[in-house]
CSV table of N, CA and C in Angstrom, one decimal:
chain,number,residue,atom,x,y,z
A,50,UNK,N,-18.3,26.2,38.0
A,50,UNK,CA,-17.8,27.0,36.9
A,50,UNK,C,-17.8,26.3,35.6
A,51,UNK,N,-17.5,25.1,35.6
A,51,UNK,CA,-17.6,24.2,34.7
A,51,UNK,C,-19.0,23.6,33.7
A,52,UNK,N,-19.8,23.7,35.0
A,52,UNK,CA,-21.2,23.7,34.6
A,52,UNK,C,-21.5,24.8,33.8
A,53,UNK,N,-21.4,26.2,34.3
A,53,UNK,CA,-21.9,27.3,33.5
A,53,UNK,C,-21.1,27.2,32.0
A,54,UNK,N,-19.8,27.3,31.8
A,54,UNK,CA,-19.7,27.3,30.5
A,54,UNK,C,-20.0,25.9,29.7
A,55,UNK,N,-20.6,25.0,30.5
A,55,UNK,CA,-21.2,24.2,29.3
A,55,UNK,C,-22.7,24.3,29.1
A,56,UNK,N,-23.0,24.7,29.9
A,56,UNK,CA,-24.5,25.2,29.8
A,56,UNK,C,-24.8,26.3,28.9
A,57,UNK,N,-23.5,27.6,28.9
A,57,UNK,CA,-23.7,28.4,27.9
A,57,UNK,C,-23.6,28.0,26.3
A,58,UNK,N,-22.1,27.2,26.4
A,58,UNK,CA,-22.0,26.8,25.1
A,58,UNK,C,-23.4,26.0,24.3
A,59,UNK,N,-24.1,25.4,25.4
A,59,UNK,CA,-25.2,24.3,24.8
A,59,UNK,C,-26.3,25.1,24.4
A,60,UNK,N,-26.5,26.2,25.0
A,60,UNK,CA,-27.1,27.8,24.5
A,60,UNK,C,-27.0,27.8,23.6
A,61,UNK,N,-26.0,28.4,23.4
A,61,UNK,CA,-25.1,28.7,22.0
A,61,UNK,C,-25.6,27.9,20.8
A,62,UNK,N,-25.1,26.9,21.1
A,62,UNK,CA,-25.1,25.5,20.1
A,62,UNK,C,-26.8,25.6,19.4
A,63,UNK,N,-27.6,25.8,20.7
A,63,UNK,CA,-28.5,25.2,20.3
A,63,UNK,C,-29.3,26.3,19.4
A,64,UNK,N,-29.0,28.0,20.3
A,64,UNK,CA,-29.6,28.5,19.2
A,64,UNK,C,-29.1,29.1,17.8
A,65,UNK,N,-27.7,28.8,17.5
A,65,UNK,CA,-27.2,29.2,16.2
A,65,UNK,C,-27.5,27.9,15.5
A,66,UNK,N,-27.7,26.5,15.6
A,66,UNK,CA,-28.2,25.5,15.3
A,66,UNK,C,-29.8,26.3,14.6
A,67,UNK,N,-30.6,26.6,15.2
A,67,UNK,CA,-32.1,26.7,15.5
A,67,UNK,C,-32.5,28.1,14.3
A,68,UNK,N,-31.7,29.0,14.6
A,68,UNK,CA,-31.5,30.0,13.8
A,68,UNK,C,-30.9,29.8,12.2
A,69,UNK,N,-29.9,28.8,11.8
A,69,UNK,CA,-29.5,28.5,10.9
A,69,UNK,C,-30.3,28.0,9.9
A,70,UNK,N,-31.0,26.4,10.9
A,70,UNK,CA,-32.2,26.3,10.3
A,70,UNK,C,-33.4,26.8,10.0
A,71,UNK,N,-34.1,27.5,11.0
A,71,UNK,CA,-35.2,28.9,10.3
A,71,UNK,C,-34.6,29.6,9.0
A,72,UNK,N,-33.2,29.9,8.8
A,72,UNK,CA,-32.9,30.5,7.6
A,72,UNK,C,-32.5,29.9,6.3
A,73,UNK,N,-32.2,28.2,6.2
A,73,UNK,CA,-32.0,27.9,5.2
A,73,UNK,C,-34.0,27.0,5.0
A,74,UNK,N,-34.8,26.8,6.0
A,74,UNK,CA,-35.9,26.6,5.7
A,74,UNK,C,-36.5,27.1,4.1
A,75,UNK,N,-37.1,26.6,3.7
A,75,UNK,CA,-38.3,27.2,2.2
A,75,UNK,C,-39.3,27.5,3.0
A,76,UNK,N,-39.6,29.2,3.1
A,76,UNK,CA,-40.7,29.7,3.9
A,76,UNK,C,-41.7,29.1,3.7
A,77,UNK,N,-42.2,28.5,2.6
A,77,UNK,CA,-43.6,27.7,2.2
A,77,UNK,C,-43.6,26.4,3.0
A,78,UNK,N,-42.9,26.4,3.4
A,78,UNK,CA,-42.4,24.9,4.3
A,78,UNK,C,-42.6,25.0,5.8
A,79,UNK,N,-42.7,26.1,6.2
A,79,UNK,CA,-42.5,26.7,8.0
A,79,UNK,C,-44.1,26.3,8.2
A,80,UNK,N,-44.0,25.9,9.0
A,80,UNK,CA,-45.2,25.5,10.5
A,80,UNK,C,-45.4,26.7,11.0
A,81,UNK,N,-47.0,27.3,11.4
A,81,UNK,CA,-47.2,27.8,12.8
A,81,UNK,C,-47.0,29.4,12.4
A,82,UNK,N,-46.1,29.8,11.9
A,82,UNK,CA,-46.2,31.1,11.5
A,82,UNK,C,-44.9,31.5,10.7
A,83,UNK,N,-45.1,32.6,10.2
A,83,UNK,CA,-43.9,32.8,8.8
A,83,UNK,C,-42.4,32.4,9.0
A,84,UNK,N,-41.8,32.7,8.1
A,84,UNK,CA,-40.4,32.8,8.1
A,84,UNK,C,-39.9,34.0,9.0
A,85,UNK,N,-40.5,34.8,8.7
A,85,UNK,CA,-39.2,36.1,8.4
A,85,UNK,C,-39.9,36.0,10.8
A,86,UNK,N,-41.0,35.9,11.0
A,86,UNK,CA,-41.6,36.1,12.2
A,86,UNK,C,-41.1,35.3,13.2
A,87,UNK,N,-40.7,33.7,12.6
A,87,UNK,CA,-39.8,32.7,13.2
A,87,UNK,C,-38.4,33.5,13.5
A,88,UNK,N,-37.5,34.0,12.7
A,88,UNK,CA,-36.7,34.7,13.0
A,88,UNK,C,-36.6,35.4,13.9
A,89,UNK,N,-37.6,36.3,14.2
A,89,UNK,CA,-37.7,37.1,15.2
A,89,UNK,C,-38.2,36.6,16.3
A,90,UNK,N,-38.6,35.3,16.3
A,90,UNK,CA,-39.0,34.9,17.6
A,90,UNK,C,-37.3,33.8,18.3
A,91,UNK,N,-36.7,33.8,17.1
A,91,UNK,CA,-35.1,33.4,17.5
A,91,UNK,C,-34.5,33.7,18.3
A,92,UNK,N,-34.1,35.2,17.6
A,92,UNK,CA,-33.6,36.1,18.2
A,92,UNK,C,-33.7,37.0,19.4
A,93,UNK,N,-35.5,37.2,19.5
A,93,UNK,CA,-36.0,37.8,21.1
A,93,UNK,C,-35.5,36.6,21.6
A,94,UNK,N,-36.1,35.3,21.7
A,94,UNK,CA,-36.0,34.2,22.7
A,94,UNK,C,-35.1,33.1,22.3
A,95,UNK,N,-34.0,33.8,22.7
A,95,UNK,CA,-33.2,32.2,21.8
A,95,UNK,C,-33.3,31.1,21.9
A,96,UNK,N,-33.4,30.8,23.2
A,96,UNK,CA,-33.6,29.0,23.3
A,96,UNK,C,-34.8,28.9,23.4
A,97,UNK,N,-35.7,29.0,23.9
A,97,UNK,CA,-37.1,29.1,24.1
A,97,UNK,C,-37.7,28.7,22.5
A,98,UNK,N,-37.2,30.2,21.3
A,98,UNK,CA,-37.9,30.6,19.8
A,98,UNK,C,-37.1,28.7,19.3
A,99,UNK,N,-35.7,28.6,19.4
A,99,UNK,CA,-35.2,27.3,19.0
A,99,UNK,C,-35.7,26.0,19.4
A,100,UNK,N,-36.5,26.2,20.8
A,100,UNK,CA,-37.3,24.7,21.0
A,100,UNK,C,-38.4,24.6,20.2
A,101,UNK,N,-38.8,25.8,20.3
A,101,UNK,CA,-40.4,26.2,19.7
A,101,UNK,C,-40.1,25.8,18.2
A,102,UNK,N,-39.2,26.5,17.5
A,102,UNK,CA,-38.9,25.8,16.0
A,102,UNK,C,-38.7,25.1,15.7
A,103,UNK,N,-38.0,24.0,16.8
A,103,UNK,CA,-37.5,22.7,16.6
A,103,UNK,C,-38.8,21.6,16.7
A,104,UNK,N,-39.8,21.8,17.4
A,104,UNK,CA,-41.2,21.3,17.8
A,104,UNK,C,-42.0,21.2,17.0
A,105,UNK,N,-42.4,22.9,16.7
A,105,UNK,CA,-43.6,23.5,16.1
A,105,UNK,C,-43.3,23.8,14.9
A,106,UNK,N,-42.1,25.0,14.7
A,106,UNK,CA,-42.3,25.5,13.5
A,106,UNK,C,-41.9,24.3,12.2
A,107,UNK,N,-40.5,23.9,12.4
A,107,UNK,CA,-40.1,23.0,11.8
A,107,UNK,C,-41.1,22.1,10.5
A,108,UNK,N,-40.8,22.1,9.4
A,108,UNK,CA,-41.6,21.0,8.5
A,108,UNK,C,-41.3,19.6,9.0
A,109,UNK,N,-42.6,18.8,8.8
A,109,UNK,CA,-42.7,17.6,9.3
A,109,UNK,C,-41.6,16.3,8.5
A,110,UNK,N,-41.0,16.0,9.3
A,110,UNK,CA,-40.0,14.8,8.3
A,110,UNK,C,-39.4,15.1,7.6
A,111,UNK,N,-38.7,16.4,7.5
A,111,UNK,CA,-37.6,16.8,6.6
A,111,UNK,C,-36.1,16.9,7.6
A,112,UNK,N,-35.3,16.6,7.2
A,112,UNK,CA,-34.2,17.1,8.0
A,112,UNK,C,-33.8,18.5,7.2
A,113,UNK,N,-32.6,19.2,8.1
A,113,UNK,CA,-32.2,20.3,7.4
A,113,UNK,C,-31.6,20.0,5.9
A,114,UNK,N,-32.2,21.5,5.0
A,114,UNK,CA,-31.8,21.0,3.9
A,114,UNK,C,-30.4,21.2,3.4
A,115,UNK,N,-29.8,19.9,2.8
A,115,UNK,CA,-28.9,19.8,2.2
A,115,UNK,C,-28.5,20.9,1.1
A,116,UNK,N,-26.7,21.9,1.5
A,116,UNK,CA,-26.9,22.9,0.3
A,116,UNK,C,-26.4,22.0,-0.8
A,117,UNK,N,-26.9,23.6,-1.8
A,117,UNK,CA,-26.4,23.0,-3.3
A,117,UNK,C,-25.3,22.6,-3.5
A,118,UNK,N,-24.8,21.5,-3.9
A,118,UNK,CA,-23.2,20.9,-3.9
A,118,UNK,C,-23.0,21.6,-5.3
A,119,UNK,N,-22.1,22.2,-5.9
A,119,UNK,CA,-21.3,22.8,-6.8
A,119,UNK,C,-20.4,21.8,-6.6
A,120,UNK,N,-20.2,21.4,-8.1
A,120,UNK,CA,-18.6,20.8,-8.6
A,120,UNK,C,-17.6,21.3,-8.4
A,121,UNK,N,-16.7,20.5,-7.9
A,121,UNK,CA,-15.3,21.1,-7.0
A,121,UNK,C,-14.6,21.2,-8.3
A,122,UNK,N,-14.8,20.3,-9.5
A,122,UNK,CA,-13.5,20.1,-10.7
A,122,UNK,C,-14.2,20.3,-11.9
A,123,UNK,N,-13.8,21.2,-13.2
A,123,UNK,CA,-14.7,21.2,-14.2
A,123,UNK,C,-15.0,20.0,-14.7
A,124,UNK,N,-14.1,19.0,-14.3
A,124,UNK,CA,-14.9,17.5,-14.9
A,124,UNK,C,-16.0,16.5,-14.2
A,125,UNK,N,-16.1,17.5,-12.8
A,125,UNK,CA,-17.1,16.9,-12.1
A,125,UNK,C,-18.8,17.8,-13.0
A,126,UNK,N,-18.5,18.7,-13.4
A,126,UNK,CA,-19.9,20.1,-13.9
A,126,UNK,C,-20.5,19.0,-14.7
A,127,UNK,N,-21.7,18.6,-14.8
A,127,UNK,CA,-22.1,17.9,-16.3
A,127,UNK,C,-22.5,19.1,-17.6
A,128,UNK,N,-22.4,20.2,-17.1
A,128,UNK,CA,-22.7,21.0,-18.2
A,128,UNK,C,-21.7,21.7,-18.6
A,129,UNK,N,-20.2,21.8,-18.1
A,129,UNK,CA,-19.0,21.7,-18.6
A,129,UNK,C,-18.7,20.4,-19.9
A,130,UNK,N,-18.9,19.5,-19.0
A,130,UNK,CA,-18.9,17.5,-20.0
A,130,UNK,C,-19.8,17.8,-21.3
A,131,UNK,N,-21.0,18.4,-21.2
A,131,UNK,CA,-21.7,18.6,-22.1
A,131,UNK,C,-21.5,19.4,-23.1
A,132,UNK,N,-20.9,20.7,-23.3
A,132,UNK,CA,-20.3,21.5,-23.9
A,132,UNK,C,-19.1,21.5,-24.3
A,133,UNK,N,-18.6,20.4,-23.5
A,133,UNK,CA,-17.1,20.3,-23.9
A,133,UNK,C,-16.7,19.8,-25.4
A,134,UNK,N,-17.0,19.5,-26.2
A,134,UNK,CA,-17.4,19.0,-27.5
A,134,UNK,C,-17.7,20.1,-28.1
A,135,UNK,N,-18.5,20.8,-28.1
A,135,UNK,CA,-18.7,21.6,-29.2
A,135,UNK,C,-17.7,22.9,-28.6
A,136,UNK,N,-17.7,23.1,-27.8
A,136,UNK,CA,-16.3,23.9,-27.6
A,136,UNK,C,-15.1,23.7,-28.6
A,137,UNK,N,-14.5,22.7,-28.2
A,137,UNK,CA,-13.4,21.8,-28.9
A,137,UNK,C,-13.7,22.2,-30.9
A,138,UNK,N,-15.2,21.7,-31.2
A,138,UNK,CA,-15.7,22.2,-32.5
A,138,UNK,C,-15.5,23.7,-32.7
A,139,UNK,N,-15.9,24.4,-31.7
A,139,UNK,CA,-15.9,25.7,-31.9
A,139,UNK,C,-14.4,26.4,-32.4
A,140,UNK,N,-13.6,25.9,-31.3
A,140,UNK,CA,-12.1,26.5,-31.6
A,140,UNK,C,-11.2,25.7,-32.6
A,141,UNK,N,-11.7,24.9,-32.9
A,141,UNK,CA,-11.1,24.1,-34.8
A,141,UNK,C,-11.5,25.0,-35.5
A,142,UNK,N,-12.4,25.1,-35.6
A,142,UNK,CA,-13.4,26.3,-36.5
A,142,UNK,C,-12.7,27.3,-36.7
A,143,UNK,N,-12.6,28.3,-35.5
A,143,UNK,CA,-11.9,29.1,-35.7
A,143,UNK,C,-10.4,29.6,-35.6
A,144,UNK,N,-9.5,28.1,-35.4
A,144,UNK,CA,-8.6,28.2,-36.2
A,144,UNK,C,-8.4,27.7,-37.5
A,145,UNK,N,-9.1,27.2,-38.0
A,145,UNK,CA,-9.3,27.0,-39.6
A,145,UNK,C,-9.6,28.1,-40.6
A,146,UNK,N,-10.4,29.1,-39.8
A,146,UNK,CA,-11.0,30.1,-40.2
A,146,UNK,C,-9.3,30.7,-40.6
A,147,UNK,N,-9.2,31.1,-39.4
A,147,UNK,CA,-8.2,32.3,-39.3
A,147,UNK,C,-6.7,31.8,-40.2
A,148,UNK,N,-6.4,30.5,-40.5
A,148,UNK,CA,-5.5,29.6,-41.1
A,148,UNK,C,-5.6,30.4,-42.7
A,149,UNK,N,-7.0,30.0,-43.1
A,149,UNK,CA,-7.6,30.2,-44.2
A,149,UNK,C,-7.6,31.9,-44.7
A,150,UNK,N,-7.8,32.7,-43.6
A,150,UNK,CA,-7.5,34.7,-43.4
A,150,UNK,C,-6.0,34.7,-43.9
A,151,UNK,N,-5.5,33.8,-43.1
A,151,UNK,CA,-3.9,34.6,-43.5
A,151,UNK,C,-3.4,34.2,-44.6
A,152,UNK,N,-4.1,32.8,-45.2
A,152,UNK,CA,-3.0,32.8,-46.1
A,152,UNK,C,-4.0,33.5,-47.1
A,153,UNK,N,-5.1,34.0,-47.1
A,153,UNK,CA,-5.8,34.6,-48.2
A,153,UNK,C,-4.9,36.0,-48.0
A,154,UNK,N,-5.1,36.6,-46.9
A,154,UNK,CA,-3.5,37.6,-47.2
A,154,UNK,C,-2.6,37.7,-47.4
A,155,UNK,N,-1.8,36.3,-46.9
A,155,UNK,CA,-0.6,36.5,-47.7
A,155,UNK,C,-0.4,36.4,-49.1
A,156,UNK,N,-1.8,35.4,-50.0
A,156,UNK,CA,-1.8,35.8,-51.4
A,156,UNK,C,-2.2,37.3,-52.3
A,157,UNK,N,-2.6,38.0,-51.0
A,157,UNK,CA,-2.8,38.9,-51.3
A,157,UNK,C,-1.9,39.9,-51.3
A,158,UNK,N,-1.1,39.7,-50.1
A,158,UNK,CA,0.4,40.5,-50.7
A,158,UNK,C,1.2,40.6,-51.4
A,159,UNK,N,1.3,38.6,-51.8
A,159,UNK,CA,2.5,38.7,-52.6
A,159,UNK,C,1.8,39.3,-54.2
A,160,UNK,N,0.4,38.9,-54.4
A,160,UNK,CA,0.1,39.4,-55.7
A,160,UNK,C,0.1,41.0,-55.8
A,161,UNK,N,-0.2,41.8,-54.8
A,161,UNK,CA,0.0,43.2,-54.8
A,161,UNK,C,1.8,43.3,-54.7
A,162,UNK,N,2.4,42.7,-54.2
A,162,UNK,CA,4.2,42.8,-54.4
A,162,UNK,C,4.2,42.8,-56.4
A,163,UNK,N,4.2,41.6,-56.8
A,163,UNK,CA,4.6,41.5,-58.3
A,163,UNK,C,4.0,42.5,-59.1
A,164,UNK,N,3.0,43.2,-58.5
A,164,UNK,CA,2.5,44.5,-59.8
A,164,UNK,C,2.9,45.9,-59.1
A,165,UNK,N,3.7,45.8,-57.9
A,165,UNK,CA,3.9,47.2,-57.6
A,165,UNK,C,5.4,47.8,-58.0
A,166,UNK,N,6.1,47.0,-58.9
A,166,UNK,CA,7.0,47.4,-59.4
A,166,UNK,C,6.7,47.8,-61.0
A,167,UNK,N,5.6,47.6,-61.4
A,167,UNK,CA,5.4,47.8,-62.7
A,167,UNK,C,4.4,46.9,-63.6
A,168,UNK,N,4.9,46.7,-64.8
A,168,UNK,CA,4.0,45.5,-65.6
A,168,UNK,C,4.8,44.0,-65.2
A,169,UNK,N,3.3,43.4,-64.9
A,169,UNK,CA,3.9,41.8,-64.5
A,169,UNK,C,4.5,40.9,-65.6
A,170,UNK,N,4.9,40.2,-66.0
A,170,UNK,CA,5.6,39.4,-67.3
A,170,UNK,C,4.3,38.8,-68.0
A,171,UNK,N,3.5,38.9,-67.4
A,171,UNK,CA,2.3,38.1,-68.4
A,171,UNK,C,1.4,39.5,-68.9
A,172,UNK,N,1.4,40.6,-68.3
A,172,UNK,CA,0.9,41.6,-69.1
A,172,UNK,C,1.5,42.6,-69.8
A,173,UNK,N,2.8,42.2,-70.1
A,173,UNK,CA,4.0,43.0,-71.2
A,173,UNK,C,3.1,42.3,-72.8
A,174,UNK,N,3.0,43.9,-73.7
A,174,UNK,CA,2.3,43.1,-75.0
A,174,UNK,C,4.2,42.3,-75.8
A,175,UNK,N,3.9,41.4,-76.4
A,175,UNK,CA,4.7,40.3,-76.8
A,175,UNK,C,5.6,41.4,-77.7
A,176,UNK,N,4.7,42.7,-78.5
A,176,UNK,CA,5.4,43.5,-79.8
A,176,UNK,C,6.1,44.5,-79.6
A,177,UNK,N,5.7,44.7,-78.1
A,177,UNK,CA,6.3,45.9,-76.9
A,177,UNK,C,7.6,45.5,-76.6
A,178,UNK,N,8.6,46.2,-77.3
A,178,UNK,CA,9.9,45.9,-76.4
A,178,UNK,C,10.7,47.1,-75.7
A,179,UNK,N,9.9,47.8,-75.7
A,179,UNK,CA,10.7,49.5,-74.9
A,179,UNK,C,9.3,49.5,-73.6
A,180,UNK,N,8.5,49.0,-73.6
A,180,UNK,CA,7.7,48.7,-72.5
A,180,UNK,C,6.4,50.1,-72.7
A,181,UNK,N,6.6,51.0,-73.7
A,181,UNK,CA,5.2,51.7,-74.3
A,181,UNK,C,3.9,51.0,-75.7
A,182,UNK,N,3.1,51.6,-75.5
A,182,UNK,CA,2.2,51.0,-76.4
A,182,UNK,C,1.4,52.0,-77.0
């Protein structure tokens, strides 16, 4: 009994092993006949299509290929590191900008404040004392 489920598992093993590799393969890289045909010879024949891939189809001297490692931390990214600078420039910028907005409106309110009550003290004429002309 013991025999069979390790015999199955080694089944198993071997052709989800066999299959995984047919799929992360570079089709231009496959031995003997295509990609997508190796698949199909997986899956009709599982251990059989996985020897035969492992033998035949397989590229010569390559092990399976390593995936793309993505940076686990934005400080690991180099193109995070690389932008991070002008980023930093970017958002000075535009809090300087916007520094620069407000207080240009707040000179703009207060100078619209001192003339919405009337004549300002510097545009009263000096001979004007009832405030007509």
């Amino acid at each position: 009994m013991l025999f069979r489920v390790a015999l199955a598992v080694a089944v198993l093993v071997i052709f989800v092993y066999g299959l995984v590799d047919v799929i992360r393969t570079d089709g231009r890289l496959t031995r003997g006949i295509s990609k997508p045909a190796w698949i199909v010879v997986m899956i009709v024949l599982p251990v059989i299509g996985a020897i035969l891939w492992l033998l035949i189809g397989r590229p010569r001297g390559t092990s399976p290929q390593p995936s793309q490692r993505h940076p686990t931390a934005p400080d690991d990214d180099p193109d995070f590191l690389r932008n991070l600078e002008a980023r930093r420039r970017n958002q000075a910028e535009a809090e300087r900008l916007k520094r620069l907005k407000d207080e240009l409106d707040a000179k703009a309110k207060n100078h619209g404040d001192g003339k919405a009550g009337g004549k300002d003290k510097h545009e009263t004429d000096e001979h004007d004392t009832d405030g007509l002309k």
